[in-house]
Structure formats: C-alpha cells, structure tokens
Short mmCIF file of C-alpha atoms and ligand atoms in Angstrom, two decimals:
data_model
loop_
_atom_site.label_atom_id
_atom_site.label_comp_id
_atom_site.label_asym_id
_atom_site.label_seq_id
_atom_site.Cartn_x
_atom_site.Cartn_y
_atom_site.Cartn_z
CA MET B 1284 28.92 10.87 -20.33
CA GLY B 1285 26.52 13.47 -21.76
CA ILE B 1286 24.11 15.44 -19.57
CA PHE B 1287 21.26 13.79 -21.55
CA GLN B 1288 21.86 10.72 -19.37
CA PRO B 1289 19.77 10.22 -16.23
CA ARG B 1290 21.39 10.73 -12.83
CA GLU B 1291 23.67 7.82 -11.81
CA GLN B 1292 21.21 6.57 -9.24
CA ILE B 1293 18.43 6.38 -11.82
CA GLN B 1294 20.66 4.61 -14.39
CA ALA B 1295 21.24 1.85 -11.84
CA MET B 1296 17.54 1.22 -11.38
CA SER B 1297 15.00 -0.66 -13.47
CA GLY B 1298 11.74 0.96 -12.31
CA TYR B 1299 8.64 -0.62 -10.78
CA HIS B 1300 7.03 -3.28 -12.86
CA SER B 1301 3.59 -4.65 -12.46
CA PRO B 1302 2.36 -6.01 -15.79
CA GLN B 1303 -1.13 -5.09 -16.74
CA VAL B 1304 -2.27 -7.98 -18.95
CA ASP B 1305 -5.69 -7.93 -20.45
CA VAL B 1306 -7.29 -11.09 -18.97
CA PRO B 1307 -10.79 -11.79 -17.66
CA ILE B 1308 -9.69 -12.35 -14.04
CA ARG B 1309 -7.12 -9.86 -12.59
CA LEU B 1310 -5.89 -10.88 -9.16
CA ASN B 1311 -2.53 -9.21 -9.27
CA THR B 1312 -2.61 -5.69 -7.86
CA ASN B 1313 -4.58 -5.94 -4.64
CA GLU B 1314 -7.41 -3.69 -5.80
CA SER B 1315 -10.97 -4.15 -4.57
CA PRO B 1316 -12.86 -6.62 -6.86
CA PHE B 1317 -16.01 -4.51 -6.34
CA PRO B 1318 -16.77 -1.26 -8.15
CA PRO B 1319 -17.56 1.69 -5.92
CA PRO B 1320 -21.30 2.37 -5.13
CA GLN B 1321 -23.37 3.43 -8.16
CA GLY B 1322 -24.72 6.34 -6.14
CA TRP B 1323 -21.23 7.79 -5.95
CA VAL B 1324 -20.49 7.25 -9.70
CA LYS B 1325 -23.79 9.10 -10.52
CA ARG B 1326 -22.78 11.98 -8.24
CA LEU B 1327 -19.56 12.63 -10.16
CA SER B 1328 -21.13 14.51 -13.02
CA ARG B 1329 -22.57 16.94 -10.49
CA VAL B 1330 -19.15 17.25 -8.83
CA ALA B 1331 -17.69 18.17 -12.20
CA GLU B 1332 -20.42 20.72 -12.97
CA GLU B 1333 -19.88 22.59 -9.73
CA ILE B 1334 -16.15 23.14 -10.29
CA GLN B 1335 -14.81 26.54 -11.36
CA TRP B 1336 -12.59 25.04 -14.04
CA ASN B 1337 -10.68 28.31 -14.79
CA ARG B 1338 -9.52 28.51 -11.19
CA TYR B 1339 -6.78 26.65 -9.39
CA PRO B 1340 -8.05 24.17 -6.76
CA ASP B 1341 -8.26 24.77 -3.04
CA ARG B 1342 -4.52 24.41 -2.34
CA SER B 1343 -4.99 23.14 1.22
CA ALA B 1344 -7.81 20.78 0.26
CA SER B 1345 -9.55 22.07 3.39
CA GLU B 1346 -12.97 20.34 3.17
CA LEU B 1347 -11.41 16.98 2.22
CA ARG B 1348 -8.86 17.16 5.04
CA ARG B 1349 -11.59 18.17 7.51
CA ILE B 1350 -13.80 15.13 6.59
CA ILE B 1351 -10.86 12.65 6.63
CA ALA B 1352 -9.86 14.14 9.95
CA SER B 1353 -13.34 13.61 11.54
CA ARG B 1354 -13.35 10.02 10.16
CA HIS B 1355 -10.28 9.38 12.41
CA SER B 1356 -11.04 11.82 15.21
CA VAL B 1357 -8.01 13.98 14.60
CA SER B 1358 -7.69 17.63 13.44
CA ALA B 1359 -7.43 18.73 9.77
CA GLU B 1360 -3.85 19.88 10.61
CA ASN B 1361 -3.01 16.17 11.19
CA VAL B 1362 -3.98 15.22 7.62
CA PHE B 1363 -2.07 15.48 4.30
CA VAL B 1364 -3.73 14.10 1.17
CA ALA B 1365 -2.01 13.24 -2.14
CA ASN B 1366 -2.45 11.37 -5.46
CA GLY B 1367 -2.37 7.86 -4.02
CA SER B 1368 -0.44 6.87 -0.93
CA ASN B 1369 2.55 6.40 -3.23
CA GLU B 1370 2.68 10.17 -3.60
CA VAL B 1371 2.29 10.46 0.20
CA LEU B 1372 5.38 8.20 0.60
CA GLN B 1373 7.22 10.28 -2.09
CA THR B 1374 6.41 13.53 -0.28
CA ILE B 1375 7.61 12.09 3.03
CA LEU B 1376 10.89 11.01 1.37
CA LEU B 1377 11.31 14.34 -0.38
CA THR B 1378 10.87 16.06 2.95
CA TYR B 1379 12.98 13.86 5.28
CA GLY B 1380 15.11 11.65 3.01
CA GLY B 1381 17.27 12.81 0.12
CA ALA B 1382 20.99 13.09 -0.46
CA GLY B 1383 23.27 12.29 2.48
CA ARG B 1384 20.42 10.54 4.44
CA THR B 1385 19.49 6.90 4.88
CA VAL B 1386 16.12 5.22 4.62
CA ALA B 1387 15.40 1.84 6.31
CA THR B 1388 13.19 -0.95 5.02
CA PHE B 1389 12.57 -4.44 6.46
CA GLU B 1390 12.67 -6.90 3.53
CA PRO B 1391 10.79 -8.40 1.92
CA THR B 1392 8.42 -5.56 1.90
CA TYR B 1393 6.71 -3.02 -0.41
CA GLN B 1394 9.21 -2.31 -3.18
CA MET B 1395 8.32 1.33 -3.61
CA TYR B 1396 9.93 2.41 -0.32
CA ALA B 1397 13.39 1.51 -1.58
CA GLN B 1398 12.53 2.70 -5.13
CA ILE B 1399 11.29 6.19 -4.15
CA ALA B 1400 14.02 6.59 -1.53
CA ARG B 1401 16.68 6.00 -4.20
CA VAL B 1402 14.97 8.16 -6.83
CA THR B 1403 14.87 10.99 -4.33
CA GLY B 1404 18.61 10.55 -3.61
CA ALA B 1405 18.74 8.68 -0.27
CA GLN B 1406 20.75 5.65 0.58
CA VAL B 1407 18.70 2.61 1.43
CA VAL B 1408 19.63 0.32 4.41
CA ILE B 1409 17.98 -3.06 4.71
CA GLY B 1410 16.75 -4.94 7.71
CA GLU B 1411 16.20 -8.64 7.16
CA ARG B 1412 13.11 -10.49 8.19
CA ARG B 1413 13.37 -14.14 9.33
CA ALA B 1414 12.83 -16.99 6.83
CA ASP B 1415 9.13 -17.04 7.83
CA PHE B 1416 8.91 -13.32 7.10
CA THR B 1417 8.33 -12.29 10.73
CA LEU B 1418 10.50 -9.51 12.04
CA ASP B 1419 12.85 -9.92 15.04
CA ALA B 1420 12.89 -6.92 17.44
CA LEU B 1421 16.68 -7.33 17.71
CA GLU B 1422 16.96 -6.70 14.00
CA ILE B 1423 14.99 -3.52 14.33
CA GLU B 1424 17.30 -2.33 17.11
CA ARG B 1425 20.37 -3.32 15.09
CA VAL B 1426 19.33 -1.32 12.03
CA MET B 1427 18.35 1.77 14.08
CA GLN B 1428 21.52 1.71 16.17
CA ARG B 1429 23.89 1.02 13.26
CA HIS B 1430 22.43 3.35 10.68
CA SER B 1431 20.27 5.98 12.41
CA PRO B 1432 17.95 6.24 9.40
CA ALA B 1433 16.14 9.45 8.64
CA VAL B 1434 13.04 7.52 7.61
CA SER B 1435 12.04 3.94 8.49
CA PHE B 1436 9.14 2.05 6.94
CA LEU B 1437 7.02 -0.64 8.49
CA CYS B 1438 4.23 -1.98 6.31
CA ASN B 1439 1.33 -3.35 8.37
CA PRO B 1440 -0.07 -5.72 7.09
CA ASN B 1441 3.06 -6.26 5.02
CA ASN B 1442 3.00 -6.42 1.31
CA PRO B 1443 3.76 -8.87 -0.32
CA THR B 1444 3.82 -11.33 2.58
CA GLY B 1445 0.42 -10.38 4.02
CA LEU B 1446 1.70 -10.79 7.60
CA VAL B 1447 0.35 -8.54 10.34
CA GLU B 1448 3.11 -6.87 12.28
CA PRO B 1449 2.91 -7.25 16.10
CA ARG B 1450 2.26 -3.94 17.81
CA GLU B 1451 5.37 -4.47 19.89
CA ASN B 1452 7.50 -4.30 16.77
CA LEU B 1453 6.26 -0.80 15.97
CA GLU B 1454 6.83 0.18 19.57
CA THR B 1455 10.41 -1.11 19.41
CA LEU B 1456 10.94 0.78 16.20
CA LEU B 1457 9.56 4.05 17.73
CA GLU B 1458 11.74 3.64 20.85
CA ASN B 1459 14.89 3.10 18.84
CA ALA B 1460 14.36 5.38 15.80
CA THR B 1461 16.14 8.65 15.51
CA GLY B 1462 14.14 9.78 12.50
CA ILE B 1463 10.62 9.50 11.09
CA VAL B 1464 8.74 6.16 11.35
CA VAL B 1465 6.15 5.44 8.65
CA ALA B 1466 3.53 2.81 9.32
CA ASP B 1467 2.02 2.03 5.94
CA GLU B 1468 -1.54 0.91 6.50
CA ALA B 1469 -2.66 0.48 2.85
CA TYR B 1470 -4.43 -2.76 3.96
CA ALA B 1471 -5.31 -1.91 7.54
CA GLU B 1472 -9.05 -2.37 7.05
CA PHE B 1473 -8.44 -6.11 6.53
CA SER B 1474 -6.31 -6.38 9.65
CA ASP B 1475 -7.05 -6.48 13.38
CA TRP B 1476 -5.16 -3.42 14.60
CA SER B 1477 -4.06 0.03 13.49
CA ALA B 1478 -1.41 2.43 14.62
CA LEU B 1479 -3.65 5.45 14.23
CA ASP B 1480 -4.19 5.72 18.00
CA MET B 1481 -0.40 5.92 18.42
CA VAL B 1482 -0.08 9.20 16.51
CA THR B 1483 0.64 12.11 18.90
CA GLU B 1484 2.49 15.43 18.61
CA ASN B 1485 5.54 14.20 20.52
CA ARG B 1486 6.11 11.03 18.36
CA ALA B 1487 7.62 11.10 14.87
CA LEU B 1488 5.07 8.58 13.56
CA ALA B 1489 3.20 8.90 10.26
CA VAL B 1490 0.36 6.46 9.34
CA THR B 1491 -0.48 6.26 5.64
CA ARG B 1492 -3.80 5.10 4.19
CA THR B 1493 -5.24 4.67 0.70
CA PHE B 1494 -8.53 4.83 -1.22
CA SER B 1495 -7.27 2.21 -3.61
CA LYS B 1496 -8.13 -0.95 -1.65
CA THR B 1497 -11.12 -1.10 0.67
CA LEU B 1498 -12.63 2.02 -0.69
CA SER B 1499 -12.68 0.66 -4.30
CA MET B 1500 -11.20 3.74 -5.90
CA ALA B 1501 -7.86 2.83 -7.26
CA ALA B 1502 -8.61 4.74 -10.46
CA LEU B 1503 -9.13 7.99 -8.49
CA ARG B 1504 -5.65 7.95 -7.03
CA VAL B 1505 -6.12 9.18 -3.49
CA GLY B 1506 -4.14 8.49 -0.38
CA TYR B 1507 -3.37 10.30 2.86
CA VAL B 1508 -1.25 10.43 5.96
CA ILE B 1509 -2.28 10.99 9.57
CA ALA B 1510 0.76 12.49 11.47
CA PRO B 1511 1.69 15.13 14.05
CA GLN B 1512 0.90 18.69 12.92
CA TRP B 1513 4.58 19.67 12.69
CA MET B 1514 5.15 16.83 10.30
CA ILE B 1515 2.20 17.79 8.15
CA ALA B 1516 3.48 21.38 7.97
CA ASP B 1517 6.90 20.03 6.81
CA LEU B 1518 5.27 17.89 4.07
CA GLU B 1519 3.39 20.90 2.76
CA ILE B 1520 6.70 22.70 2.07
CA ALA B 1521 7.85 19.81 -0.17
CA ALA B 1522 4.57 19.19 -1.96
CA LEU B 1523 3.90 20.92 -5.27
CA PRO B 1524 1.30 23.71 -5.16
CA TYR B 1525 -2.21 22.60 -6.19
CA HIS B 1526 -1.10 18.97 -6.39
CA LEU B 1527 -4.66 17.75 -5.68
CA ASP B 1528 -7.03 18.76 -8.49
CA SER B 1529 -10.47 20.15 -7.78
CA PHE B 1530 -12.28 17.13 -9.29
CA LYS B 1531 -10.38 14.69 -7.10
CA GLN B 1532 -11.05 16.79 -4.01
CA GLY B 1533 -14.82 16.90 -4.74
CA ALA B 1534 -15.06 13.25 -5.78
CA THR B 1535 -13.24 12.15 -2.66
CA VAL B 1536 -15.44 14.28 -0.36
CA ALA B 1537 -18.47 12.66 -2.04
CA ALA B 1538 -16.93 9.20 -1.67
CA LEU B 1539 -16.55 9.59 2.07
CA GLU B 1540 -20.41 9.52 2.32
CA TYR B 1541 -20.24 5.89 1.16
CA THR B 1542 -17.56 4.48 3.37
CA SER B 1543 -19.84 2.29 5.52
CA GLU B 1544 -21.24 0.64 2.35
CA MET B 1545 -17.68 -0.09 1.24
CA GLU B 1546 -16.53 -1.25 4.60
CA GLU B 1547 -19.30 -3.84 4.69
CA ARG B 1548 -17.45 -5.60 1.89
CA VAL B 1549 -14.34 -6.06 4.09
CA GLN B 1550 -16.00 -9.09 5.79
CA LEU B 1551 -16.75 -10.67 2.43
CA ILE B 1552 -13.08 -10.35 1.48
CA LYS B 1553 -11.94 -11.79 4.78
CA ASN B 1554 -14.28 -14.75 4.40
CA GLU B 1555 -13.03 -15.36 0.90
CA ARG B 1556 -9.43 -14.98 2.11
CA THR B 1557 -10.02 -17.84 4.62
CA ARG B 1558 -11.56 -20.03 1.89
CA ILE B 1559 -8.62 -19.49 -0.53
CA SER B 1560 -6.04 -20.12 2.19
CA GLN B 1561 -7.70 -23.34 3.37
CA SER B 1562 -8.19 -24.62 -0.15
CA LEU B 1563 -4.59 -23.88 -1.18
CA GLN B 1564 -3.31 -25.54 1.95
CA SER B 1565 -5.37 -28.60 1.18
CA MET B 1566 -3.59 -28.80 -2.16
CA GLY B 1567 -0.24 -28.97 -0.36
CA VAL B 1568 0.62 -25.36 -1.21
CA THR B 1569 2.53 -23.27 1.45
CA VAL B 1570 0.38 -20.30 2.46
CA TRP B 1571 1.47 -17.38 4.68
CA PRO B 1572 -1.20 -16.08 7.12
CA SER B 1573 -2.65 -12.91 5.72
CA GLY B 1574 -4.20 -9.85 7.41
CA ALA B 1575 -4.62 -8.19 4.03
CA ASN B 1576 -6.76 -8.65 0.89
CA PHE B 1577 -4.07 -10.90 -0.80
CA ILE B 1578 -2.29 -14.12 -0.04
CA LEU B 1579 1.35 -15.07 -0.61
CA PHE B 1580 1.79 -18.71 -1.50
CA ARG B 1581 4.41 -21.15 -2.76
CA PRO B 1582 3.30 -24.13 -4.85
CA GLU B 1583 6.24 -26.30 -3.57
CA THR B 1584 5.76 -29.27 -6.02
CA ARG B 1585 5.77 -27.08 -9.13
CA ASP B 1586 7.85 -24.28 -10.59
CA ALA B 1587 6.14 -21.01 -9.64
CA LYS B 1588 6.73 -19.48 -13.12
CA ASP B 1589 5.04 -22.51 -14.74
CA VAL B 1590 2.07 -22.20 -12.38
CA TRP B 1591 1.86 -18.45 -13.16
CA ASN B 1592 1.88 -19.16 -16.91
CA GLN B 1593 -0.71 -21.91 -16.68
CA LEU B 1594 -2.96 -19.58 -14.60
CA LEU B 1595 -2.53 -16.95 -17.32
CA ASP B 1596 -3.54 -19.50 -19.94
CA ALA B 1597 -6.71 -20.03 -17.88
CA GLY B 1598 -7.35 -16.27 -18.00
CA ILE B 1599 -6.16 -15.59 -14.46
CA LEU B 1600 -3.43 -13.06 -13.68
CA VAL B 1601 -1.67 -13.28 -10.26
CA ARG B 1602 1.52 -11.55 -9.17
CA ASP B 1603 4.75 -13.48 -9.95
CA CYS B 1604 7.06 -12.78 -7.00
CA SER B 1605 9.30 -15.69 -7.67
CA SER B 1606 12.24 -13.71 -9.19
CA TRP B 1607 12.15 -11.17 -6.26
CA ALA B 1608 14.86 -11.32 -3.65
CA ARG B 1609 13.85 -13.53 -0.69
CA LEU B 1610 10.64 -14.75 -2.37
CA GLU B 1611 11.90 -17.54 -4.49
CA GLY B 1612 8.98 -19.80 -5.65
CA CYS B 1613 6.33 -17.43 -4.42
CA LEU B 1614 3.20 -16.10 -6.09
CA ARG B 1615 0.67 -13.62 -4.64
CA VAL B 1616 -3.01 -13.69 -5.32
CA THR B 1617 -5.44 -10.87 -4.60
CA VAL B 1618 -8.78 -11.90 -3.07
CA GLY B 1619 -11.37 -11.34 -5.81
CA THR B 1620 -15.12 -11.90 -6.03
CA GLU B 1621 -16.47 -15.32 -5.09
CA PRO B 1622 -16.68 -16.54 -8.70
CA GLU B 1623 -13.22 -15.21 -9.46
CA ASN B 1624 -11.67 -16.98 -6.44
CA SER B 1625 -13.50 -20.22 -7.34
CA ALA B 1626 -12.09 -19.94 -10.91
CA PHE B 1627 -8.56 -19.47 -9.43
CA LEU B 1628 -8.94 -22.43 -7.06
CA ASN B 1629 -10.34 -24.67 -9.82
CA ALA B 1630 -7.43 -23.69 -12.10
CA MET B 1631 -4.95 -24.38 -9.24
CA THR B 1632 -6.50 -27.79 -8.56
CA HIS B 1633 -6.18 -28.60 -12.27
CA ILE B 1634 -2.54 -27.29 -12.53
CA LEU B 1635 -1.28 -29.09 -9.40
CA GLY B 1636 -3.18 -32.25 -10.20
CA ALA B 1637 -1.75 -32.43 -13.68
N1 PMP A 1429 1.51 0.89 0.13
C1 PMP A 1429 1.39 -0.41 -0.06
C2 PMP A 1429 1.89 -1.41 0.94
C3 PMP A 1429 0.82 -0.91 -1.24
O1 PMP A 1429 0.70 -2.20 -1.41
C4 PMP A 1429 0.33 0.04 -2.19
C5 PMP A 1429 -0.36 -0.37 -3.47
N2 PMP A 1429 0.19 -1.42 -4.13
C6 PMP A 1429 0.53 1.38 -1.95
C7 PMP A 1429 1.13 1.77 -0.69
C8 PMP A 1429 0.19 2.47 -2.88
O2 PMP A 1429 -1.14 2.63 -3.01
P1 PMP A 1429 -1.83 3.84 -3.78
O3 PMP A 1429 -0.73 4.72 -4.35
O4 PMP A 1429 -2.72 3.24 -4.78
O5 PMP A 1429 -2.55 4.59 -2.68
#
C-alpha cells in the first residue's frame, strides 16, 4: 500500500456526520435557537478595528482566561481555551491519550470522544449503559479495573440521551480511575448540577464547557476547560502556538459581558423542553428525561427513518440517531423557539395520526 494512503486507523473510520440541510426549521445540532445579543454583534467591528493584524495573537489568551476564571471563581491557570470544546477534547487526548494508551467512553454517548481518541492513535474501550441509558456504578468499576484507561469521558447531561448523570457516578469514576477524568458539560446550564466545584489540584478531573449552546455563539467556535493547574500546563505543551486568533479572543471577552442576558433564555428553553416532552408523550412516543436543550425520543408505532423524512418534507430537520448503535428507532430534537417547537409538534401529530 502506498504512503499516499491514510494511516490504518483513519482508513477504518468514516468520520463524523451531521448533515446540514437547508430547511426553515433546524432542530438537529443542539445550538441555541436565539441569536446572540445585538449589542455584542455591534461591538464586533470595534473588536476588529483594535487588533494589530500584523502581529500574532496573545499566545496565552491572558485576558480571556482571566475573565473566564473569574466567572467560575478559579484562577486563570485553571483555564485552557480552544476553538470549540471539540478542540479542548482533542487537546486532552493529544496530551494524555495516543498510541499505546486506552480511552474509555460509556455508550451511547457523544461520538466525538471515540472518534478523536482513535484519530489521535489511542485504543477505545467501551462501558455499556443499561437499556434505559442510565449508568451502573458497577460498570464504571469494571471498566476502570479491567482497562485502566488513560482518559475516561463522562458526558453530563449526556448527548444524545439527554440524561443527567448522578453525582455519585462521577464520584465512583474518580475513585476508580487511574487516569484523567473528563466531565463534558456542554449542556450544564440546562441541568441541575455541575462538577465545577469538584475541580481541585489533587484530582485528575477536567470539566469542559462551550460557548456553542447557552451562549448562542456556535459560529464563533469557543470552548474551554477548567482543570487543575498541572493539567492546564500539560495541555499547553500539546496545543499549537497561537491556536486562538486575536479576533476570537476579543470577541469572546466582549461576549462575557452579555452572559446574564443569555442565561435568562435558559429558563425559556427548559419550559419549552417540558412542553415538547409532555406533548410527545401524549402522542404515545417514548421520551427520555432530558437535562439538556434537546430530547431523545422513539416514535414506537412508526419507523423512525420515515418520521425523519416526513419531518424533513415539512421543513423540519431533527437528528436521525436510528442507525447508531444502541439507539435503534430513536430521533433527537433540539429545543427551538416557541413557534419552531409548535411547528415540530404539529408535524408530529400529523405524521403519527396519519
Ligand atoms: N460535547 C458535547 C457533548 C457536544 O454535544 C458538543 C456539540 N455537539 C460538543 C462537546 C462540542 O461543542 P463545540 O465544539 O461546539 O464547543
């Protein structure tokens, strides 16, 4: 085989697919349905004007890290920022995963853990959730004892199931883990607890967050991790120099002045989440309890792919999880604006009634 071929591990993979179809109502990628505040958008031209474009950015993103740190009452040395939390996950895996090491996930969960782990050369070991997608502490112990993974991921709330992980499960994971534990909190603002207060210097715990969901800035690509200082120092060795551009640093610093405005919308999303769950249940659809801004559901009486196609015909795009392992028959809908959710529920009533 020629050297123009990708590495063996890459050849065996198919990549991460999330189709971006141009439809009026997009409820497939768990973004915020609300644009960021207009005040922030107007500030961006000033942010651009103030940049010395011929110079490399502040490599340590000091101002941005300081402001994120104060938001969570930690020190700037506890913060690492990257281009979306996906890049944070990649940096963690480049630092602590890699060839000859194992990475643990508890399936079904966010697909990028296994994807990035494999791309960066690690072997993936899988812990299984129960049929109702809750996680048994004994399974956590089994995976830790049998495989001693270098990195273990726990997504809370979990994507794509929406389930909130009990705090005891993270405690069990931390007690049994020999390597790094990552609590991915991409959706934490919609949930009722966070592991941020569990981050200390003597625990190998990293908590990741994103600007893509509650903060309405998926287009900006910013995510960060709060972790012990020794871990942040390790991540900085693996990260590329100047990986965060000056515009992004400035735009994110400006965005942090608007967080309370954006957090106010969390309650709206939660109310809509309740409305969608209850309506779907009243249609005889199986719905998993969600602590996030999306809902996993199974139509039961109808083929999920047919339902997905009929929703698409009605101009509504949801996530088709039905071909994913362990998620047979399941679809996932992101909570949108009130009119979007009503359109989705009307379409579902029509489809299931037909
Ligand atoms: N973690 C989880 C659980 C997610 O669902 C997502 C987004 N789909 C991410 C991380 C990545 O988010 P981003 O890179 O936009 O910060």
